[in-house]
C-alpha atoms as a printed R data frame, in Angstrom:
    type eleno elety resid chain resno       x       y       z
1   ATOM     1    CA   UNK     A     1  -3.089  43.546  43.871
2   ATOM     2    CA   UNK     A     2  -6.629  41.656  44.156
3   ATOM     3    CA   UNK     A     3  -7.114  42.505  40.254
4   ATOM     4    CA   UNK     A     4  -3.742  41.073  39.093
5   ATOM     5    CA   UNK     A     5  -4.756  37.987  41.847
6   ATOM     6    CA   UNK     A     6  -7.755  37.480  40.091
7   ATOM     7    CA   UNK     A     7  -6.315  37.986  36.547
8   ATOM     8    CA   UNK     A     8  -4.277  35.003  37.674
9   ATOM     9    CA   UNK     A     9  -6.734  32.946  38.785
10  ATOM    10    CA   UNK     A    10  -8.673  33.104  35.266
11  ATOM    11    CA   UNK     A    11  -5.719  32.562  33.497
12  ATOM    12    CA   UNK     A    12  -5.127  29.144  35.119
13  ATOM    13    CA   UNK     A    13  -7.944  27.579  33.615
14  ATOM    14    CA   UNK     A    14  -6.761  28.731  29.776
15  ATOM    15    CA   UNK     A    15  -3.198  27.841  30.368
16  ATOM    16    CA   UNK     A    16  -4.434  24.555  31.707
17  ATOM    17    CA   UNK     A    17  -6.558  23.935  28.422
18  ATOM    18    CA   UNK     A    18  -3.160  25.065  26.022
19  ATOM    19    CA   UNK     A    19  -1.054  22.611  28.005
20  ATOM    20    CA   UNK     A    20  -3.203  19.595  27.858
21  ATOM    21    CA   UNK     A    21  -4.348  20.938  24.044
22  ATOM    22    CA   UNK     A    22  -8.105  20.995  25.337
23  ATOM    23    CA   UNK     A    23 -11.006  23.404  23.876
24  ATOM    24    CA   UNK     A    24 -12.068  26.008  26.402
25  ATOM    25    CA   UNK     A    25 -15.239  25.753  28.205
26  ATOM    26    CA   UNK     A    26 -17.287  23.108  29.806
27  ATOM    27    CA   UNK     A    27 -19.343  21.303  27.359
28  ATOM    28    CA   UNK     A    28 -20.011  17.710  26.640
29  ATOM    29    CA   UNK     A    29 -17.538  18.267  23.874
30  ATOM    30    CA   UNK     A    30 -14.650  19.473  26.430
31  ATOM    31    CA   UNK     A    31 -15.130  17.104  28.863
32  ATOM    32    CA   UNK     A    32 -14.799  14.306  26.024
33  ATOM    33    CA   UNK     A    33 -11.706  15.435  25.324
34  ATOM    34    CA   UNK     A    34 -10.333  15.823  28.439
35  ATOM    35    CA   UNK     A    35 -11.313  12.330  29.534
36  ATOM    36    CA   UNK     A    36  -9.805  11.130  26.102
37  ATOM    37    CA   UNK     A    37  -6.239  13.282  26.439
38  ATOM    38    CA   UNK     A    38  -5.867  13.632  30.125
39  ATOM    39    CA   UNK     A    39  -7.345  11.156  31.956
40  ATOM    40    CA   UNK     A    40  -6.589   8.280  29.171
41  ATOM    41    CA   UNK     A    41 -10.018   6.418  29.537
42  ATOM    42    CA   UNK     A    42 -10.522   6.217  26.065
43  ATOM    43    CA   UNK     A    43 -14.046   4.035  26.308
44  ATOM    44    CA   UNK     A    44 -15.422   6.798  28.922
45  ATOM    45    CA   UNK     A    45 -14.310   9.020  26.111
46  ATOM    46    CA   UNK     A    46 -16.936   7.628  23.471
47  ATOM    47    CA   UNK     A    47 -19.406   7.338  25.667
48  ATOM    48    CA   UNK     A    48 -19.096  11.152  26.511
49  ATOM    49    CA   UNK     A    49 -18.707  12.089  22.383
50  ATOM    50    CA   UNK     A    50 -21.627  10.165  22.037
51  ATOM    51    CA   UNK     A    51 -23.493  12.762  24.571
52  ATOM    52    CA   UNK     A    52 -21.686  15.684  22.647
53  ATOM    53    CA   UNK     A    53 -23.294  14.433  19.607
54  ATOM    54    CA   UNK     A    54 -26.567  14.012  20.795
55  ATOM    55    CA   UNK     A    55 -26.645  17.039  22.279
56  ATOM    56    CA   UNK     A    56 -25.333  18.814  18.935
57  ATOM    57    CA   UNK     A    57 -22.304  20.041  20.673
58  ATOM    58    CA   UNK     A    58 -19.508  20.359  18.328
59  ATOM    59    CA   UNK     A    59 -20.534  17.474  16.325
60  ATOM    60    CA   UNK     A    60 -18.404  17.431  13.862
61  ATOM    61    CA   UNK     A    61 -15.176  17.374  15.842
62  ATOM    62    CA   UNK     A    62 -17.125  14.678  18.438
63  ATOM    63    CA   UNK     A    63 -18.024  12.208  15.278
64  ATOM    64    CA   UNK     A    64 -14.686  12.439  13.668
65  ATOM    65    CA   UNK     A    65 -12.545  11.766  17.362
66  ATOM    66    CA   UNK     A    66 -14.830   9.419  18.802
67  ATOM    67    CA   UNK     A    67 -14.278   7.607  15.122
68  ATOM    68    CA   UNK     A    68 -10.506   7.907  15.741
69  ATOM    69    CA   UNK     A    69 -10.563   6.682  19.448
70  ATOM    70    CA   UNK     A    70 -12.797   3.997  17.895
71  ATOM    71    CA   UNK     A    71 -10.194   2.708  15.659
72  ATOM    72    CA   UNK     A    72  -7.612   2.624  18.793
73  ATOM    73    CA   UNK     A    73  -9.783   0.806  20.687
74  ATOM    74    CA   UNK     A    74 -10.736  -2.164  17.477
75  ATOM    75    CA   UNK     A    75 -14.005  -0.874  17.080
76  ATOM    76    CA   UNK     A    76 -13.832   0.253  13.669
77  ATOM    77    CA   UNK     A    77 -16.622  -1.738  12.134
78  ATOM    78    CA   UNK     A    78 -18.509   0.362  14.988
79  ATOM    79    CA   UNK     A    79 -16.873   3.790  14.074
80  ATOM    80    CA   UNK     A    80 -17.619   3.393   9.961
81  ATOM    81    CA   UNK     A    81 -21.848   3.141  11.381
82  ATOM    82    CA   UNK     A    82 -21.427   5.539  13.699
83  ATOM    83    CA   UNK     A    83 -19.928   7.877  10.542
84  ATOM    84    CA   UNK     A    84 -22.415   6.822   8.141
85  ATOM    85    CA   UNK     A    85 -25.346   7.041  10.355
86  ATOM    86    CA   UNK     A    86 -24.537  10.511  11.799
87  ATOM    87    CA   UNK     A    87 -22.456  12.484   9.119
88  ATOM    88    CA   UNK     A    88 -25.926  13.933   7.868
89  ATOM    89    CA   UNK     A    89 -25.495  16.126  11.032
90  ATOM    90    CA   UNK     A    90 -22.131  17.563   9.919
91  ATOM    91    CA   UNK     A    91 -21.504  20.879   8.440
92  ATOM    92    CA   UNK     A    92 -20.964  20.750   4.592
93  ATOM    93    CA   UNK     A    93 -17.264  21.532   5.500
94  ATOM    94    CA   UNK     A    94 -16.344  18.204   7.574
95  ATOM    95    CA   UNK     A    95 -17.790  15.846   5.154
96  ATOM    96    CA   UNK     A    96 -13.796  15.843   3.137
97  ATOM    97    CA   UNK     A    97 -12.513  15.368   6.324
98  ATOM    98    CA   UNK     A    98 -15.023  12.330   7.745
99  ATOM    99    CA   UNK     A    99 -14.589  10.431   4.107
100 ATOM   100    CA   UNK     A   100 -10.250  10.687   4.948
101 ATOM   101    CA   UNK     A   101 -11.127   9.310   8.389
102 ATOM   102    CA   UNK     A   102 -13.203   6.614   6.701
103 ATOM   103    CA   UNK     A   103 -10.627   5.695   4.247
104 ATOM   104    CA   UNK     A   104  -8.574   4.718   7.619
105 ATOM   105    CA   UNK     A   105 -11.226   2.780   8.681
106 ATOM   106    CA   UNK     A   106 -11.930   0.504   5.735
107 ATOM   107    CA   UNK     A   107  -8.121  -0.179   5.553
108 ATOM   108    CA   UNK     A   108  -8.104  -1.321   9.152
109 ATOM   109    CA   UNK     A   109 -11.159  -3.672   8.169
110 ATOM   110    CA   UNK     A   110  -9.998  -4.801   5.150
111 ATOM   111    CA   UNK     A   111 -13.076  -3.245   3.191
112 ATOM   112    CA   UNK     A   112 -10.915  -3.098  -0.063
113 ATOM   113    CA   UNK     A   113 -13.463  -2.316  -2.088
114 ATOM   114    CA   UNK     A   114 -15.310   0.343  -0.152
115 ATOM   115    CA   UNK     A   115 -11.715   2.204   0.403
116 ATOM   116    CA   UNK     A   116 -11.267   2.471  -3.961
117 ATOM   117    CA   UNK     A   117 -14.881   3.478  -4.448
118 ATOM   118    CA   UNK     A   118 -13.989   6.334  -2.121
119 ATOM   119    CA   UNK     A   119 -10.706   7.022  -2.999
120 ATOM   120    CA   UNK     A   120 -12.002   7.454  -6.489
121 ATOM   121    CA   UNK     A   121 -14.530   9.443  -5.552
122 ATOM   122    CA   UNK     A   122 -12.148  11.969  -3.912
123 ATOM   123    CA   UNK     A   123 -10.364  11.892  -6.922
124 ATOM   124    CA   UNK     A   124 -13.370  12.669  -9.313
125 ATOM   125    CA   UNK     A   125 -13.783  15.437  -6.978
126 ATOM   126    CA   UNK     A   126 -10.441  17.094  -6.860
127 ATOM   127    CA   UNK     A   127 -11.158  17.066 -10.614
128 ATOM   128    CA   UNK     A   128 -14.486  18.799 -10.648
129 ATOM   129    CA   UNK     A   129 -12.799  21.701  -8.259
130 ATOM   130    CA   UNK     A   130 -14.931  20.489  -5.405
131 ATOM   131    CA   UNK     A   131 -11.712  19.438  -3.211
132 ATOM   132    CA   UNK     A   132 -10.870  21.952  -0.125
133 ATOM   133    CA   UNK     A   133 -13.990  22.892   0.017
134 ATOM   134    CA   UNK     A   134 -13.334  25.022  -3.212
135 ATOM   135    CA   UNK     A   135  -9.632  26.446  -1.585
136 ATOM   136    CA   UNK     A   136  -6.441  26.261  -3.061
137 ATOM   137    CA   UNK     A   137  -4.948  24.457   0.088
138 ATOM   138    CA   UNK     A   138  -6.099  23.079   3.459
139 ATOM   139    CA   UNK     A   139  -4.455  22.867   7.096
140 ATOM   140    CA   UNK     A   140  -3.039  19.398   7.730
141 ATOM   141    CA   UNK     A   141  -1.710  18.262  11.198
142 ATOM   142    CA   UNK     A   142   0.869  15.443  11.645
143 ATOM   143    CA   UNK     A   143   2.370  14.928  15.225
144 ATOM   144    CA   UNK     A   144   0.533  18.098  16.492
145 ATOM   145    CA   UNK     A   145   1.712  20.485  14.166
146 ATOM   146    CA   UNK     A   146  -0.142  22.308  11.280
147 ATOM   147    CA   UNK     A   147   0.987  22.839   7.420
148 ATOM   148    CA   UNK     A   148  -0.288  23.619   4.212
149 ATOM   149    CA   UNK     A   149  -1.625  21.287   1.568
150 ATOM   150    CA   UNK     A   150  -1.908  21.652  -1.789
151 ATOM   151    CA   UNK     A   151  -4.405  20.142  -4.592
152 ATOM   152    CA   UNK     A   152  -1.279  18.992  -6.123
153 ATOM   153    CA   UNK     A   153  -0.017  17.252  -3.050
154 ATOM   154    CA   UNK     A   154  -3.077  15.876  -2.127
155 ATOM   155    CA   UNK     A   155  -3.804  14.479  -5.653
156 ATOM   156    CA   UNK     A   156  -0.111  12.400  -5.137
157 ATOM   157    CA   UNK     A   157  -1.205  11.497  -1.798
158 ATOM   158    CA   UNK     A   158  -4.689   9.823  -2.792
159 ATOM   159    CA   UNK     A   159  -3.387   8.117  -5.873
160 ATOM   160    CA   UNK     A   160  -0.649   6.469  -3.801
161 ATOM   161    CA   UNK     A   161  -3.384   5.442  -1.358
162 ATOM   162    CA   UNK     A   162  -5.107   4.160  -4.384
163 ATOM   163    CA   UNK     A   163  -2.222   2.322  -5.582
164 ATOM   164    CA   UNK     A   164  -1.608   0.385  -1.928
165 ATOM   165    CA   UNK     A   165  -5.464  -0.176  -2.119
166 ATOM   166    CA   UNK     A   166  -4.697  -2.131  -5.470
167 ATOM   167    CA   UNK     A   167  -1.573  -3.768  -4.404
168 ATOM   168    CA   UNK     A   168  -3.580  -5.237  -1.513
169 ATOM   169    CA   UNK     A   169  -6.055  -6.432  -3.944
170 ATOM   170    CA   UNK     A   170  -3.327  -8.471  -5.625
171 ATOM   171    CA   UNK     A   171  -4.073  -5.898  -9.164
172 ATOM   172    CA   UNK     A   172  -0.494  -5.332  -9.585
173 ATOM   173    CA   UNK     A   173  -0.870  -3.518 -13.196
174 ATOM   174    CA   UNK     A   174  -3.519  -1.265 -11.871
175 ATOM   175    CA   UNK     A   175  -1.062  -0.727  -9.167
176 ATOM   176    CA   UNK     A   176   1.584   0.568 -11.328
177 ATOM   177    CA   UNK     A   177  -0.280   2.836 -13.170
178 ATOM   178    CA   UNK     A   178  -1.691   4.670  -9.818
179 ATOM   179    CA   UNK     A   179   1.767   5.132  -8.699
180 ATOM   180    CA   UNK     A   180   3.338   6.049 -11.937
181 ATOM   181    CA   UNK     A   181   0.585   9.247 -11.984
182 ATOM   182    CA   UNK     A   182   1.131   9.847  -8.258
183 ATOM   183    CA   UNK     A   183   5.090   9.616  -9.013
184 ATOM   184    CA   UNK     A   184   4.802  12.238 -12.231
185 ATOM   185    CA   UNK     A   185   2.641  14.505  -9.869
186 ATOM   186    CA   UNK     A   186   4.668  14.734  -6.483
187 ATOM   187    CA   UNK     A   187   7.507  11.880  -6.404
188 ATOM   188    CA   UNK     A   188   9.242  10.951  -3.788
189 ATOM   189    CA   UNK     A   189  11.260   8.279  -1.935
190 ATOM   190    CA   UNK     A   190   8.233   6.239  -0.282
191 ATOM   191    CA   UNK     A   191   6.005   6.370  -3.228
192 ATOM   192    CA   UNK     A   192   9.066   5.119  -5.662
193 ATOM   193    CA   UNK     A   193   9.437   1.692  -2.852
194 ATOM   194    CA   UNK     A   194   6.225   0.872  -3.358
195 ATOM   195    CA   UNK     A   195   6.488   1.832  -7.267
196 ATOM   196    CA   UNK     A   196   9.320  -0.898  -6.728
197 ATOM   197    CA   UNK     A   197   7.263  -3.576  -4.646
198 ATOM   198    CA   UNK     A   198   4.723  -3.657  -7.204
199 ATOM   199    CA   UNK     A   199   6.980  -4.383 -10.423
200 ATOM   200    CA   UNK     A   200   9.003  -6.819  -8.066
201 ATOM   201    CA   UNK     A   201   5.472  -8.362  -7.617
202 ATOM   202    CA   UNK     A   202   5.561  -8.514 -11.792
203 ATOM   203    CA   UNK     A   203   8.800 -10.140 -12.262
204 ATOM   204    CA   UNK     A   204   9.995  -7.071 -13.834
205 ATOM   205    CA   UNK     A   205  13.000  -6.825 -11.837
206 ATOM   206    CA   UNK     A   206  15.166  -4.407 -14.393
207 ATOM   207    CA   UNK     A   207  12.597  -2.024 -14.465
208 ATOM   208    CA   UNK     A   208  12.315  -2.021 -10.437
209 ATOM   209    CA   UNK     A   209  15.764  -1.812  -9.697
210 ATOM   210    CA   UNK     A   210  15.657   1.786 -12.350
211 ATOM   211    CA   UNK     A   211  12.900   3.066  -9.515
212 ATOM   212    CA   UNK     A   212  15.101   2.152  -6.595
213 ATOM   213    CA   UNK     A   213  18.021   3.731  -7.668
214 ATOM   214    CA   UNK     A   214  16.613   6.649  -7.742
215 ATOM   215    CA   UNK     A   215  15.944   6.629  -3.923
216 ATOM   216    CA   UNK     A   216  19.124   5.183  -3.514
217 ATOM   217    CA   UNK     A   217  20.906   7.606  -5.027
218 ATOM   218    CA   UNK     A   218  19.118  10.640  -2.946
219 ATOM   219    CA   UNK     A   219  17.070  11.755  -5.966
220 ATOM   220    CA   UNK     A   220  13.820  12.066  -4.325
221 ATOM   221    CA   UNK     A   221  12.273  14.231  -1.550
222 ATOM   222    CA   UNK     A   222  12.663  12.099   1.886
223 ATOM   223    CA   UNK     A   223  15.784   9.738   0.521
224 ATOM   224    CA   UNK     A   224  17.558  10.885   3.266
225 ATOM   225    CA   UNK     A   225  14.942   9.767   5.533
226 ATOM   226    CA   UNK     A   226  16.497   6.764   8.041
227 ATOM   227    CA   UNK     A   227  12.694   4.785   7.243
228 ATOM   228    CA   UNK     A   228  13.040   5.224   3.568
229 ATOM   229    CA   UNK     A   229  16.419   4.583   3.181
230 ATOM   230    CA   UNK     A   230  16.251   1.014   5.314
231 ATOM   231    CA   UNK     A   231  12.919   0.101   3.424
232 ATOM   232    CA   UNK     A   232  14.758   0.796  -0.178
233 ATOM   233    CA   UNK     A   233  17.846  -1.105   0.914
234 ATOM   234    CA   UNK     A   234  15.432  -4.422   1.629
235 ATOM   235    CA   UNK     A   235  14.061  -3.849  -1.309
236 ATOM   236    CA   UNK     A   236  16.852  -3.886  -3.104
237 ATOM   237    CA   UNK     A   237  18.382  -7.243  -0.768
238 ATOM   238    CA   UNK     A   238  14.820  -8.770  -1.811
239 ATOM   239    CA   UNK     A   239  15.469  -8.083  -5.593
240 ATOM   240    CA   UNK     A   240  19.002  -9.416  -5.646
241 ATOM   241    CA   UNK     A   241  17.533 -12.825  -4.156
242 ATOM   242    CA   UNK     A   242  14.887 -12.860  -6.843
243 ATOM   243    CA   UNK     A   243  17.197 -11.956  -9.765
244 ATOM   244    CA   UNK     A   244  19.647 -14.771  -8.637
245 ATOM   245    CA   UNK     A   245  17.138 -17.411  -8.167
246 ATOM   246    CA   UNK     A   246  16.217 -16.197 -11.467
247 ATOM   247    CA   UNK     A   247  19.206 -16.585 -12.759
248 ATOM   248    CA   UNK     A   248  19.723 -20.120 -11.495
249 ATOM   249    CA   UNK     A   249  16.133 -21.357 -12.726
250 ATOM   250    CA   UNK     A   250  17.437 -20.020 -16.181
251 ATOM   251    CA   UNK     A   251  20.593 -22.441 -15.782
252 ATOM   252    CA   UNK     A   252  18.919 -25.492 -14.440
253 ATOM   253    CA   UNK     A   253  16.826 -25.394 -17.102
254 ATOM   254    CA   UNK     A   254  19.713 -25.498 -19.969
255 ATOM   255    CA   UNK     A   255  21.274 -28.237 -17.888
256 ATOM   256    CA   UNK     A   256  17.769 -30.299 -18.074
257 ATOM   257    CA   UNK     A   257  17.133 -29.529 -21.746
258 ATOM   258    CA   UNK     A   258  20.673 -30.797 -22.101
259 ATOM   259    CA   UNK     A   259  20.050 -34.042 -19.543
260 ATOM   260    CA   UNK     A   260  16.965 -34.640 -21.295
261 ATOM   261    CA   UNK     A   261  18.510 -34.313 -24.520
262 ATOM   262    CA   UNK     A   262  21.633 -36.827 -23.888
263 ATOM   263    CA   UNK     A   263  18.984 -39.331 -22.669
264 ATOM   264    CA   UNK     A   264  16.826 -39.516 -25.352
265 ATOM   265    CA   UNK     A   265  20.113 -40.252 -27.973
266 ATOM   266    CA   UNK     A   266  20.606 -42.632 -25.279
267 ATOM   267    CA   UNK     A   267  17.258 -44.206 -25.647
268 ATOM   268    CA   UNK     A   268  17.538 -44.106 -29.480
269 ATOM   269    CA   UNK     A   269  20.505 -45.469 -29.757
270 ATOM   270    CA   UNK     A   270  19.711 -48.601 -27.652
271 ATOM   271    CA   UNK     A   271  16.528 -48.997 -29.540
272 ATOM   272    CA   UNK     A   272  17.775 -49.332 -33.136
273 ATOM   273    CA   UNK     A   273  17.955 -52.408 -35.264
274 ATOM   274    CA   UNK     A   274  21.456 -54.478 -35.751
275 ATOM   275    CA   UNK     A   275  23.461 -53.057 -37.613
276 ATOM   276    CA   UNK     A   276  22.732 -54.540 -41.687
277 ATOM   277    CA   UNK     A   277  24.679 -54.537 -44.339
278 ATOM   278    CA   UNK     A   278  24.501 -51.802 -47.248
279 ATOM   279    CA   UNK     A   279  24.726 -55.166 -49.982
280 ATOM   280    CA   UNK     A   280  21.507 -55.207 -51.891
281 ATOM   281    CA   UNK     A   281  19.441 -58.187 -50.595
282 ATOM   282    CA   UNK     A   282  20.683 -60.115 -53.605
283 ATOM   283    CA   UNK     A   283  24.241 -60.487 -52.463
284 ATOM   284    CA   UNK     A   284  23.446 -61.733 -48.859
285 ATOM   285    CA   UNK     A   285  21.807 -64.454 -50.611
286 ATOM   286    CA   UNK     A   286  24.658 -65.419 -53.130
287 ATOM   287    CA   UNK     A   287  27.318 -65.041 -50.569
288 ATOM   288    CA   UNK     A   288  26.486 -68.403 -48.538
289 ATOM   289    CA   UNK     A   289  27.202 -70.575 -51.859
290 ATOM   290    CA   UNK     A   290  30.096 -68.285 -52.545
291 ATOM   291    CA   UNK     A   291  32.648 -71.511 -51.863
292 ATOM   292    CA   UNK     A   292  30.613 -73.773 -53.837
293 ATOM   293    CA   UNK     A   293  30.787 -71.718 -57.041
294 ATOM   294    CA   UNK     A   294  34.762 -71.609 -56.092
295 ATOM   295    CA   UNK     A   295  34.742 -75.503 -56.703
C-alpha cells in the first residue's frame, strides 16, 4: 500500500505539468512557463525567460516564447532585438522557426520591408532544399494541436504572406502575381479573397468577380468555412458598389459630352454673322436704283 501511495504522490506532479501543458522539472525554463500559463503574469514571465536564457536553459524555446509574450504585451520592437541579439545562441534547428516568429513581429511594427527581405529569403531557401531543416515536412501547432506540413504547403503559405506584405505596400501588381503562384500551388478560399482584394484594388472588377466565384461556389478548400464565406460575400457587396458607381461615372460622362456638346452649337450659333444674301456683291448694289431704272 505505501508503494502504490507513493507511486501516487510522484504522479501528481506529471499530471499537474500535462494539465497545465508545462515541461517537467524545475528549471528557470519551467518556472517561466508556469508563471506565463498558470499564473498569467506575463511581464514576470520575461523577466524569468530572460534568466532561462542567460543561464542557457532551453534557450531556444525561452527566446522564441518570451518573443511571443513580447508581442502580447506591445513590446515587439523589444522582442525583434532580443531575437537578433541572442539567436546566435540557438541550435541550427530553431533558426526556421525564430525567422517565422520574426515575420510576426515586423508585421505588428509595420517593418514592411524587413518582413519581404525575409519572406524572400525563406523562399530562396525552400528552393535550395534548405527548408525543414532538410525534411520533407515539419510539425505545426494551431490551437494546441500538432499536424504535418509540407514543402508544398508551406511554399503557398509564404507566398501568400508575401503577397499581403505587397498589398500593404500599396504594389498591387506584385501582389497579384504572389498570389496567383501561391493559388496554382495550394489554392484555397482565403488566398482567392485576397487574390480578389487586390484586382478590386486594380479596377479590374471582371477578372475579380471570376476569383470570387470560385469561393462562392464551394470550389476551394475552406469555402465552407463561416469566416471565408462572410469575407467573400463583402467582397462581392464591395464589388457590386464599385461596378455600379462605375457604371454611373460611364453615363454621366455621355450625358456631359452631350451637355457640353449642345452648348457649344449653342455658343456658335449665337456667335455667327447676320444672315447675307447669296447675290454676288454686284446685285446688292444695283438693287437700290432698281425703281429708278423702272422710270
Amino acid at each position: 500500500m505505501s508503494t502504490r501511495k507513493g507511486e501516487k504522490e510522484e504522479s501528481l506532479p506529471n499530471s499537474y505539468h500535462v494539465i497545465h501543458k508545462l515541461p517537467p522539472g524545475d528549471s528557470p525554463y519551467v518556472r517561466a512557463k508556469h508563471v506565463q500559463l498558470v499564473e498569467k503574469d506575463p511581464e514576470s514571465a520575461i523577466v524569468l525567460f530572460w534568466k532561462a536564457i542567460n543561464a542557457g536553459d532551453r534557450v531556444d524555446s525561452a527566446l522564441k516564447d518570451m518573443a511571443v509574450v513580447m508581442k502580447q504585451q506591445d513590446r515587439a520592437e523589444e522582442a525583434i532585438e532580443a531575437i537578433r541579439s541572442f539567436r546566435d545562441r540557438c541550435s541550427k534547428q530553431a533558426q526556421e522557426s525564430l525567422d517565422n516568429v520574426l515575420i510576426d513581429l515586423y508585421k505588428k511594427c509595420g517593418r514592411i520591408e524587413e518582413q519581404i527581405e525575409l519572406l524572400k529569403q525563406k523562399l530562396r531557401m525552400i528552393h535550395q532544399g534548405e527548408a525543414f531543416n532538410g525534411k520533407a515536412t515539419k510539425t505545426g501547432r494551431s490551437r494546441g494541436k500538432k499536424f504535418q506540413v509540407t514543402i508544398k504547403q508551406e511554399t503557398s503559405r509564404i507566398l501568400a504572406n508575401l503577397g499581403w506584405a505587397y498589398m500593404k505596400q500599396g504594389n498591387h501588381m506584385a501582389a497579384e502575381v504572389v498570389y496567383q503562384k501561391a493559388q496554382l500551388i495550394d489554392p484555397d478560399a482565403n488566398k482567392a479573397c485576397n487574390l480578389c482584394l487586390c484586382l478590386i484594388k486594380q479596377t479590374r472588377y471582371t477578372d475579380a468577380r471570376m476569383v470570387l466565384e470560385d469561393v462562392l461556389q464551394g470550389k476551394l478548400s475552406g469555402s465552407s468555412d463561416s469566416k471565408s464565406r462572410k469575407r467573400a460575400e463583402e467582397l462581392l457587396q464591395e464589388l457590386l458598389q464599385y461596378q455600379s458607381h462605375l457604371s454611373s461615372s460611364s453615363l454621366s460622362s455621355i450625358f456631359s459630352i452631350e451637355d457640353d456638346f449642345k452648348e457649344g452649337v449653342e455658343q456658335l450659333v449665337n456667335q455667327r454673322a447676320p444672315i447675307r444674301s447669296r447675290r454676288l456683291p454686284i446685285f446688292e448694289e444695283i438693287s437700290p436704283f432698281r425703281n429708278q431704272l423702272a422710270c
